[in-house]
CSV table of N, CA and C in Angstrom, one decimal:
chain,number,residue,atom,x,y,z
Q,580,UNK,N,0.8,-1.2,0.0
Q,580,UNK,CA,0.0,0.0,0.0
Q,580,UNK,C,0.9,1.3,0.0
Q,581,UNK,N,2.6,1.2,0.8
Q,581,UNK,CA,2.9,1.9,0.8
Q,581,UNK,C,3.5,2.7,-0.5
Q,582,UNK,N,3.8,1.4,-1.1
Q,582,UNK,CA,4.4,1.4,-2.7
Q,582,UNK,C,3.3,2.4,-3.9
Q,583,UNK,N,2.0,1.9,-3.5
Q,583,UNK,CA,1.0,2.5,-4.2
Q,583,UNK,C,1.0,4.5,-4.2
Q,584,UNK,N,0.8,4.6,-2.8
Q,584,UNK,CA,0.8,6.0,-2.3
Q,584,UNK,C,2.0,7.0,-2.9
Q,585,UNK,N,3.5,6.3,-2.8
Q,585,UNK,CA,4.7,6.3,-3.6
Q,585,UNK,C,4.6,6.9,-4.9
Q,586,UNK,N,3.5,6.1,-5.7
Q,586,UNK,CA,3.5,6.5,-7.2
Q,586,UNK,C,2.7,7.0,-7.1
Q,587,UNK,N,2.1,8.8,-7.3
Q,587,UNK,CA,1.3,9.3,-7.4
Q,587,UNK,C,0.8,9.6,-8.7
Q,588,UNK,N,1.6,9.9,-9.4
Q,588,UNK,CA,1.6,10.8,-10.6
Q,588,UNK,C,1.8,10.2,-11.8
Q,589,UNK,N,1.3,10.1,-13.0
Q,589,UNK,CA,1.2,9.2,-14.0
Q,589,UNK,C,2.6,9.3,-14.7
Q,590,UNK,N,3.4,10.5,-14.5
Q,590,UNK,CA,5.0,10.8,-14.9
Q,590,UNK,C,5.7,10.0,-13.9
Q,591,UNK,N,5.2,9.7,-13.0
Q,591,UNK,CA,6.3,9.0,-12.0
Q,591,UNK,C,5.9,7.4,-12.5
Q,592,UNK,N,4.9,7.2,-12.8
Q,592,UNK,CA,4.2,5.9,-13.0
Q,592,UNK,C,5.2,5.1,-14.4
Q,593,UNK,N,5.0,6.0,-15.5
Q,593,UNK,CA,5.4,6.0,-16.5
Q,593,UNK,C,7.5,6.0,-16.6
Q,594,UNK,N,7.7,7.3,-15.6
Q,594,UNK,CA,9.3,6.8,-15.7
Q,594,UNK,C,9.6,5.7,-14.8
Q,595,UNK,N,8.7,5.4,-14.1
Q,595,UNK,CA,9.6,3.5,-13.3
Q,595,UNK,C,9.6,2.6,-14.5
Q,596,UNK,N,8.2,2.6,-15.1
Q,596,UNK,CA,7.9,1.5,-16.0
Q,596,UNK,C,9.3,1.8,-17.5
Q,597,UNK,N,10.1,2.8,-17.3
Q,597,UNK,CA,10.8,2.8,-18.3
Q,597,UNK,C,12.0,2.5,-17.8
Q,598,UNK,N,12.3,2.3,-16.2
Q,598,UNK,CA,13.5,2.0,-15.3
Q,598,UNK,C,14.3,3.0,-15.0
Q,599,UNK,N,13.6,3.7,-14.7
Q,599,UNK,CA,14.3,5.2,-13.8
Q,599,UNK,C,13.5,5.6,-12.2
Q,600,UNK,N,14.1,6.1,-11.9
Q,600,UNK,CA,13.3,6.3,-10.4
Q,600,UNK,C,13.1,7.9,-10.5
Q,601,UNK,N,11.7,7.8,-10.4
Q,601,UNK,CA,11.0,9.2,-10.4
Q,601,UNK,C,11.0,10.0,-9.4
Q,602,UNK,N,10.5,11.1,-9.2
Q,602,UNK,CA,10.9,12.4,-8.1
Q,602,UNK,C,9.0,12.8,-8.1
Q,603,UNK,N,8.4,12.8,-7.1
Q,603,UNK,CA,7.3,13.1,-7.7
Q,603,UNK,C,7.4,14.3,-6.9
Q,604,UNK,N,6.9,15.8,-8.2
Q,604,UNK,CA,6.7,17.3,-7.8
Q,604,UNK,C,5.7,17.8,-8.8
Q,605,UNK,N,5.5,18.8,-8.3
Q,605,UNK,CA,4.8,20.0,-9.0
Q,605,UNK,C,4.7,20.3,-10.2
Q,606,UNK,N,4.0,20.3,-11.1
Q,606,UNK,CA,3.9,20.3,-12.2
Q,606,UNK,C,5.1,21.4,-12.9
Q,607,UNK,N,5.4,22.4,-12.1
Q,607,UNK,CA,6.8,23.7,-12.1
Q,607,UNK,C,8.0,23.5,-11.9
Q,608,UNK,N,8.1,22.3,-11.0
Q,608,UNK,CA,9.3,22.0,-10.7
Q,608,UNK,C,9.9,21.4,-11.2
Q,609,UNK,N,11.2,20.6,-11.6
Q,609,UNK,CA,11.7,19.9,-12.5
Q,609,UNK,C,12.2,18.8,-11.4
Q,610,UNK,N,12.0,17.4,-12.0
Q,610,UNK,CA,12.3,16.2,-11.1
Q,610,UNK,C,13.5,16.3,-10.5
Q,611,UNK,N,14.3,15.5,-10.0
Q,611,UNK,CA,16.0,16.0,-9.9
Q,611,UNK,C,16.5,14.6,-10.7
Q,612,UNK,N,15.8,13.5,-11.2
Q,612,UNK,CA,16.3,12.8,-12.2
Q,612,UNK,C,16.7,13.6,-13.6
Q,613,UNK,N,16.0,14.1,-13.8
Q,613,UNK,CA,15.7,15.1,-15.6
Q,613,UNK,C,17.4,16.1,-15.5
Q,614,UNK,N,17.7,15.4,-16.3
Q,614,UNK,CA,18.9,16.8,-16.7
Q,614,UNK,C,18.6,17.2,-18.1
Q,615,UNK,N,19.7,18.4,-18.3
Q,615,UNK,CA,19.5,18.9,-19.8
Q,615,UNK,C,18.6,20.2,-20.3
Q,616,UNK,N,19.0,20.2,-21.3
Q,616,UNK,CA,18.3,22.1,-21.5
Q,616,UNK,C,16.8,21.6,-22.1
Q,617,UNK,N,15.9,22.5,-21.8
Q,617,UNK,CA,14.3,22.7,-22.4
Q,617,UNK,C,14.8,22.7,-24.0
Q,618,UNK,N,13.9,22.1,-24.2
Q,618,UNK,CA,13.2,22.5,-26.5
Q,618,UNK,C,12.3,22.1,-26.4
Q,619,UNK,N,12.5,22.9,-27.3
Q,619,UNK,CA,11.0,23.1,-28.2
Q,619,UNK,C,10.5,21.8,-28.7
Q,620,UNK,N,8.9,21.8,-28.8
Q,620,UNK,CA,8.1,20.4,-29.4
Q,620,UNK,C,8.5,20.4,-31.3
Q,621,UNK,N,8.8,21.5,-31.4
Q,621,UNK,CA,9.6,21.1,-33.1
Q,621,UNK,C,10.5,20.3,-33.1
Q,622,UNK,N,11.2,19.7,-32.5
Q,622,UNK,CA,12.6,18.9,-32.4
Q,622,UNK,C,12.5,17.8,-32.2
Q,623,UNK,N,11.3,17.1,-32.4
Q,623,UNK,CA,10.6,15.9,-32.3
Q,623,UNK,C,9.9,15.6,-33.6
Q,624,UNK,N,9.4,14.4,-34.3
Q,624,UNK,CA,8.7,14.1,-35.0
Q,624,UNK,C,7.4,13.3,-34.2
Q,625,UNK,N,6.6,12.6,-35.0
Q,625,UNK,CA,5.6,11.8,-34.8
Q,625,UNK,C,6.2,11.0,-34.8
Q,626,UNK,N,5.8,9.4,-33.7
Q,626,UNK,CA,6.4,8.4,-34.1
Q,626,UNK,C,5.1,7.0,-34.0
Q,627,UNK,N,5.2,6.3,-33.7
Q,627,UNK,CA,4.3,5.0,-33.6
Q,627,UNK,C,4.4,4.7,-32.2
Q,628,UNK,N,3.1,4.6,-31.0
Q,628,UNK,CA,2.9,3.8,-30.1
Q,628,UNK,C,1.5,4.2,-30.1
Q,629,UNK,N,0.9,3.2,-29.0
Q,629,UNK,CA,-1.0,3.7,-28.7
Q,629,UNK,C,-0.7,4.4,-26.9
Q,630,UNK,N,-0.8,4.1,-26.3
Q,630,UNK,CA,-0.7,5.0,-24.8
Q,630,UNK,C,0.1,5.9,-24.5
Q,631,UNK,N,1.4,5.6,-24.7
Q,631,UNK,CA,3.1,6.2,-24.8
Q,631,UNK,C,3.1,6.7,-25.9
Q,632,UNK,N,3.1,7.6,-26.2
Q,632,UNK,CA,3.0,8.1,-27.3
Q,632,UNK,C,4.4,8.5,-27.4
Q,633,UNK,N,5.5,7.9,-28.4
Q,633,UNK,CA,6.8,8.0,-28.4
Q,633,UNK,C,6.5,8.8,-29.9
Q,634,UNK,N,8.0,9.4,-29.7
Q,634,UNK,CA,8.4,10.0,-31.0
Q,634,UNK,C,9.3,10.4,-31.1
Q,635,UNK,N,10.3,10.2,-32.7
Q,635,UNK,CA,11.5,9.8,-32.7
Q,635,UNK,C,12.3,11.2,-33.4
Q,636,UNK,N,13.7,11.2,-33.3
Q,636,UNK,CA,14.5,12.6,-33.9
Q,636,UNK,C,15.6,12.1,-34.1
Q,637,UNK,N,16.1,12.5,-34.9
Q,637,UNK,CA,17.8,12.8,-35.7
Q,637,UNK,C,18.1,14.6,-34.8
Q,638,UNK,N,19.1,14.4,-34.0
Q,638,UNK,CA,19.9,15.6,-33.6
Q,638,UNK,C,20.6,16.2,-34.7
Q,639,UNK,N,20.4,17.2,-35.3
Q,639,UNK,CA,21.7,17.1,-36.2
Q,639,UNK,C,22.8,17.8,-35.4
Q,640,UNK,N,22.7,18.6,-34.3
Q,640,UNK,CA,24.2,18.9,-33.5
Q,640,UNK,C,24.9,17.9,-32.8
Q,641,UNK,N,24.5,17.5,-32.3
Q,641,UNK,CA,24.8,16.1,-32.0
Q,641,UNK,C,25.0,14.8,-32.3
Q,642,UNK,N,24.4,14.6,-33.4
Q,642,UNK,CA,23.8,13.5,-34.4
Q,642,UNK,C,24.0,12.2,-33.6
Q,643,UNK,N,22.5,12.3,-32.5
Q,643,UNK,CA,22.5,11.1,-31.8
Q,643,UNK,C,20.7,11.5,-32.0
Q,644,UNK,N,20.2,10.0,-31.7
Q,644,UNK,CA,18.9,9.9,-31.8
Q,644,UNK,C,18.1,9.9,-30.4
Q,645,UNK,N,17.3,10.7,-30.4
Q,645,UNK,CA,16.0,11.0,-29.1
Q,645,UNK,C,15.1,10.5,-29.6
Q,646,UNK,N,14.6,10.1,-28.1
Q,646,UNK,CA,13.3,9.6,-28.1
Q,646,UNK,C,12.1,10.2,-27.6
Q,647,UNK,N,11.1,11.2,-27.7
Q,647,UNK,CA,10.1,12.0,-26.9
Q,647,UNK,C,9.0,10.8,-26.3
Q,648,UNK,N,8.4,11.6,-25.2
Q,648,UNK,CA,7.2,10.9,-24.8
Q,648,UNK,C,6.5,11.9,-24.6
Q,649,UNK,N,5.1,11.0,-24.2
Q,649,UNK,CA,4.0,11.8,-23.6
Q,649,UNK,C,3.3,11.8,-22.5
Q,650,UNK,N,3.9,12.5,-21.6
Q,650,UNK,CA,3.7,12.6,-19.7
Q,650,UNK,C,3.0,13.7,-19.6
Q,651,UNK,N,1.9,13.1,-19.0
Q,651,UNK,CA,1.4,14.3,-18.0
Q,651,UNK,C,1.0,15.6,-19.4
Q,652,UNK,N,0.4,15.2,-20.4
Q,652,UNK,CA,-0.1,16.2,-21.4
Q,652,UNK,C,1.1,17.4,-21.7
Q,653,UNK,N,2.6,16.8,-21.4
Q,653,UNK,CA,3.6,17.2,-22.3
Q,653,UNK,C,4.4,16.4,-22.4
Q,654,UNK,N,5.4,16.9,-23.5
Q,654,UNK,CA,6.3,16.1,-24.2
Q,654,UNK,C,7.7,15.9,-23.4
Q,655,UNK,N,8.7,15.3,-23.6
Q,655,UNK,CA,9.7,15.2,-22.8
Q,655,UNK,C,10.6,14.0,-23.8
Q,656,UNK,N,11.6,15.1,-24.3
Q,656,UNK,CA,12.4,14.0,-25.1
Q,656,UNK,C,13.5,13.4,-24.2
Q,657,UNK,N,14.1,12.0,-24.5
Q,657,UNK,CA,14.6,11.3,-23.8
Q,657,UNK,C,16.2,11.1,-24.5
Q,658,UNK,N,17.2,11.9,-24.5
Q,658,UNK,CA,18.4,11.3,-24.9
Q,658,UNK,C,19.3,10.8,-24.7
Q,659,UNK,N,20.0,9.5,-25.9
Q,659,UNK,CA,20.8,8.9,-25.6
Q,659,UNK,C,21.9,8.8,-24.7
Q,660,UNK,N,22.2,10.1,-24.1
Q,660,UNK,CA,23.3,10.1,-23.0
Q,660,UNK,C,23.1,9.7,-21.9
Q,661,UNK,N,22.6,9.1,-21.1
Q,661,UNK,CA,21.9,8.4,-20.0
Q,661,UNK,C,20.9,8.0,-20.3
Q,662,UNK,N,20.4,6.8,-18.9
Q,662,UNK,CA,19.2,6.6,-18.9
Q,662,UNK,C,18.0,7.7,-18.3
Q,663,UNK,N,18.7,8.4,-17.4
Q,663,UNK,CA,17.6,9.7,-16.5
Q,663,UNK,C,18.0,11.0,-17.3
Q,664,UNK,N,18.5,11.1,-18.7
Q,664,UNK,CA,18.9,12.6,-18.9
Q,664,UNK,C,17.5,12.6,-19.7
Q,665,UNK,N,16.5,13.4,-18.9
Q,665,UNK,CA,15.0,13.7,-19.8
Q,665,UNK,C,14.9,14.9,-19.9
Q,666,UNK,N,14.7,15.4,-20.8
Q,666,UNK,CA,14.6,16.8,-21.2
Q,666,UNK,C,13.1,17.1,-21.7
Q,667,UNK,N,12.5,18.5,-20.7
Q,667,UNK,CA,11.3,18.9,-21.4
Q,667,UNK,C,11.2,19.2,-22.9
Q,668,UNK,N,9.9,18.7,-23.4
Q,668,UNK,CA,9.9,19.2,-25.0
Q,668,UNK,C,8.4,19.8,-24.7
Q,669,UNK,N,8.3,21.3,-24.9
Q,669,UNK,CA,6.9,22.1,-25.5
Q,669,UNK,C,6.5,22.3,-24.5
């Protein structure tokens, strides 16, 4: 039960199930897992899932591939450099 109470938030729900350990805050606050600078929802494409709504990108400064998701009615791309470096998108 205590585990339940633990996960409150469908972003914290969502980053266990992808094997990170979530921070649950404020919709303003930024987790202390998440590193990395904000971008823009342009820097993502459309990709293919039904719940998780993933979507995929070519960096070209970096030219490494990100992955976005869809938490909590925003985007948040996920890049290669770690497993916890999540960066807001939009």
């Amino acid at each position: 039960m205590e585990m339940m109470k633990a996960v409150t938030s469908a972003g914290a729900a969502v980053a266990l199930a992808l094997g990170t350990v979530a921070v649950a805050s404020p919709a303003e606050a930024r987790p202390r897992t998440w590193t990395g600078q904000w971008s823009s929802y342009g820097d993502c494409q459309w990709g293919t899932s039904s719940k998780l709504r993933e979507l995929k990108k070519v960096d070209r400064s970096a030219h490494t591939i990100a992955r976005c998701i869809w938490i909590d009615n925003r985007y948040y791309k996920k890049k290669w450099v770690s497993h916890i470096n999540y960066v807001k998108v939009g």
